[in-house]
């Protein structure tokens, strides 16, 4: 049911659903603040300490575990489950994986092992660098007036903190509207508002800073 939430996940984060009218929906987990019906939502802000981390131990072709030295932030339980791991430089560059699981590491510069969804096609060395990123639909938040990530959709209903459920990501939707530029004759679509959190506004021809939805 698109309008029922659950404490525990019933689908994979980011799973896509399409109804008979062609509207699109994504499965998410709410962040640290309850979601508000009809509000525009954003992915959780990225922690850049998880970029360009050095591979701590060489990994052979066929391995599914990548060990890295953390770059300044500890790793809590399930933080990156269903997220992404990318080899971004040196040996093995260009490989991309989903993260199935990972260790808990309380040291901000300790070693953490990530288990990925398929075997390595190219071996990694201690010169390789990787970045890990949370699933975009994990811990979604109200779109702030000062954006810290990309929009992911619109809340269908008030979702409880840390609960799971569906949001609308394409097709018809009801969304909070910032009517500051409502009368503009040169509106070409809608973009996130940078004045009213959780809302959209008319996209003017001169708008170059806001992202088109």
Coordinates of C-alpha atoms in Angstrom, one line a residue:
X1 CA 0.0 0.0 0.0
X2 CA 1.5 3.3 -1.1
X3 CA 0.0 5.2 1.9
X4 CA 1.1 2.8 4.7
X5 CA 4.4 3.2 6.6
X6 CA 6.3 0.5 8.5
X7 CA 8.9 0.5 11.2
X8 CA 11.0 -2.1 9.3
X9 CA 11.7 -2.2 5.6
X10 CA 9.4 -4.2 3.3
X11 CA 11.3 -3.4 0.1
X12 CA 14.8 -2.2 -0.9
X13 CA 15.5 1.5 -0.5
X14 CA 15.0 3.3 -3.8
X15 CA 12.7 0.5 -5.2
X16 CA 10.6 1.9 -8.0
X17 CA 6.9 1.4 -8.3
X18 CA 4.6 2.7 -11.1
X19 CA 0.8 2.9 -10.8
X20 CA -1.8 2.4 -13.6
X21 CA -1.7 6.1 -14.4
X22 CA 2.0 6.2 -14.9
X23 CA 2.9 8.0 -11.6
X24 CA 6.3 6.9 -10.2
X25 CA 7.1 6.2 -6.5
X26 CA 10.2 5.4 -4.6
X27 CA 10.7 3.4 -1.3
X28 CA 12.5 5.5 1.4
X29 CA 13.4 5.7 5.0
X30 CA 12.6 9.0 6.8
X31 CA 15.4 10.8 8.4
X32 CA 15.7 12.3 11.9
X33 CA 12.6 14.5 11.4
X34 CA 9.1 13.3 10.5
X35 CA 8.2 13.9 6.8
X36 CA 5.4 16.4 6.1
X37 CA 2.7 15.6 3.5
X38 CA 3.2 17.4 0.1
X39 CA 6.6 18.7 1.0
X40 CA 9.5 18.4 -1.4
X41 CA 12.2 16.0 -0.1
X42 CA 16.0 15.8 -0.4
X43 CA 18.5 13.1 0.0
X44 CA 20.6 13.2 3.2
X45 CA 23.6 15.5 3.1
X46 CA 26.8 13.7 2.0
X47 CA 29.7 13.4 4.4
X48 CA 32.7 14.2 2.3
X49 CA 35.1 12.4 4.7
X50 CA 33.9 9.2 2.9
X51 CA 35.4 10.4 -0.4
X52 CA 38.8 9.4 -1.8
X53 CA 39.6 6.8 1.0
X54 CA 42.7 4.7 0.5
X55 CA 42.3 1.0 0.2
X56 CA 43.9 -0.5 3.3
X57 CA 44.6 -4.0 1.9
X58 CA 44.9 -5.3 -1.6
X59 CA 41.8 -7.1 -3.0
X60 CA 42.1 -9.7 -5.7
X61 CA 39.8 -10.3 -8.7
X62 CA 36.8 -12.2 -7.4
X63 CA 36.9 -10.7 -3.9
X64 CA 33.7 -9.1 -2.5
X65 CA 35.2 -7.3 0.5
X66 CA 37.0 -4.0 0.2
X67 CA 38.9 -2.7 3.2
X68 CA 39.5 1.0 3.5
X69 CA 41.1 3.5 5.8
X70 CA 38.5 6.0 7.0
X71 CA 38.9 9.6 6.3
X72 CA 37.7 11.3 9.4
X73 CA 34.2 10.0 10.3
X74 CA 33.3 6.8 12.1
X75 CA 30.9 4.2 10.6
X76 CA 27.8 3.3 12.5
X77 CA 25.7 0.2 12.0
X78 CA 23.8 0.0 8.7
X79 CA 25.0 3.5 7.7
X80 CA 25.8 2.5 4.1
X81 CA 23.6 -0.6 3.6
X82 CA 22.3 -0.5 0.0
X83 CA 24.6 2.5 -0.7
X84 CA 27.3 2.8 -3.3
X85 CA 31.1 2.1 -3.4
X86 CA 33.1 3.5 -6.4
X87 CA 36.7 3.0 -7.2
X88 CA 37.7 6.5 -8.2
X89 CA 41.5 6.4 -8.8
X90 CA 44.5 4.3 -9.6
X91 CA 44.2 0.5 -10.1
X92 CA 40.6 -0.7 -10.6
X93 CA 39.3 2.8 -11.4
X94 CA 35.7 3.0 -12.7
X95 CA 34.3 0.0 -10.8
X96 CA 30.9 0.6 -9.1
X97 CA 29.1 -1.5 -6.6
X98 CA 26.2 -1.6 -4.2
X99 CA 27.1 -2.1 -0.6
X100 CA 25.5 -5.1 1.0
X101 CA 26.9 -4.7 4.5
X102 CA 29.9 -3.2 6.4
X103 CA 31.6 -3.3 9.7
X104 CA 31.0 -0.8 12.5
X105 CA 34.1 1.3 13.1
X106 CA 34.3 3.7 16.0
X107 CA 37.7 5.1 15.1
X108 CA 37.4 8.0 12.6
X109 CA 40.7 6.9 10.9
X110 CA 40.4 3.1 11.5
X111 CA 39.9 0.3 9.0
X112 CA 36.5 -0.6 7.8
X113 CA 35.5 -3.5 5.6
X114 CA 32.7 -3.1 3.0
X115 CA 31.0 -6.2 1.4
X116 CA 29.8 -5.4 -2.1
X117 CA 27.1 -7.0 -4.3
X118 CA 29.4 -8.7 -6.8
X119 CA 33.0 -9.8 -7.3
X120 CA 35.8 -7.4 -8.3
X121 CA 36.6 -7.6 -12.0
X122 CA 39.9 -5.7 -11.6
X123 CA 42.1 -6.1 -8.5
X124 CA 42.7 -3.2 -6.1
X125 CA 46.0 -2.2 -4.6
X126 CA 46.9 0.0 -1.6
X127 CA 47.2 2.8 -4.2
X128 CA 43.6 2.6 -5.1
X129 CA 41.1 5.1 -3.7
X130 CA 37.4 4.5 -3.2
X131 CA 34.4 6.6 -2.2
X132 CA 31.3 5.3 -0.4
X133 CA 27.9 7.0 -0.4
X134 CA 24.6 6.4 1.4
X135 CA 21.6 5.3 -0.6
X136 CA 19.9 8.5 -1.8
X137 CA 16.6 7.2 -0.4
X138 CA 18.0 6.4 3.1
X139 CA 17.2 9.1 5.7
X140 CA 15.4 11.5 3.4
X141 CA 14.7 15.0 4.8
X142 CA 12.6 18.1 4.0
X143 CA 14.2 20.0 1.2
X144 CA 16.0 22.9 3.0
X145 CA 16.1 26.5 1.9
X146 CA 19.9 26.0 1.6
X147 CA 20.2 22.7 -0.3
X148 CA 22.7 20.1 0.8
X149 CA 21.8 17.4 -1.7
X150 CA 19.5 16.6 -4.7
X151 CA 15.7 16.4 -4.6
X152 CA 14.3 12.9 -4.5
X153 CA 10.5 13.3 -4.5
X154 CA 7.5 14.5 -2.6
X155 CA 6.0 13.1 0.6
X156 CA 2.7 11.4 0.2
X157 CA 1.8 11.6 3.9
X158 CA 3.3 12.5 7.3
X159 CA 5.9 9.7 7.7
X160 CA 7.2 8.9 11.2
X161 CA 10.9 9.5 12.0
X162 CA 13.0 6.6 10.8
X163 CA 10.0 4.7 9.4
X164 CA 9.8 3.3 5.8
X165 CA 7.3 4.0 3.1
X166 CA 6.7 5.4 -0.4
X167 CA 7.1 8.9 -1.8
X168 CA 6.1 10.2 -5.2
X169 CA 9.0 10.8 -7.6
X170 CA 7.3 11.3 -11.0
X171 CA 3.9 12.1 -12.6
X172 CA 1.1 13.9 -10.8
X173 CA 1.8 15.1 -7.3
X174 CA 0.5 17.6 -4.8
X175 CA 3.4 19.8 -3.5
X176 CA 3.8 22.9 -1.4
X177 CA 4.2 25.9 -3.6
X178 CA 6.1 29.1 -2.9
X179 CA 4.0 31.7 -4.9
X180 CA 6.5 34.5 -4.8
X181 CA 6.9 34.3 -8.6
X182 CA 3.4 32.9 -9.3
X183 CA 2.4 35.7 -11.6
X184 CA 5.6 35.6 -13.8
X185 CA 4.8 35.4 -17.5
X186 CA 8.1 33.7 -18.3
X187 CA 7.7 30.6 -16.1
X188 CA 9.1 27.5 -17.8
X189 CA 8.5 24.8 -15.1
X190 CA 9.2 24.4 -11.4
X191 CA 12.4 24.2 -9.3
X192 CA 13.0 23.9 -5.5
X193 CA 12.4 27.1 -3.6
X194 CA 15.4 28.5 -1.9
X195 CA 13.1 30.6 0.4
X196 CA 10.4 28.2 1.7
X197 CA 11.7 24.9 2.9
X198 CA 10.0 21.9 1.4
X199 CA 8.4 23.8 -1.4
X200 CA 8.8 24.4 -5.2
X201 CA 8.4 27.7 -7.1
X202 CA 8.0 28.8 -10.7
X203 CA 11.2 28.4 -12.8
X204 CA 11.8 31.7 -14.6
X205 CA 13.7 32.0 -17.9
X206 CA 16.4 33.8 -15.9
X207 CA 16.8 31.0 -13.3
X208 CA 20.2 29.5 -13.7
X209 CA 21.0 28.7 -10.1
X210 CA 18.1 26.4 -9.3
X211 CA 17.8 22.8 -10.5
X212 CA 14.9 22.0 -12.9
X213 CA 12.7 19.1 -11.5

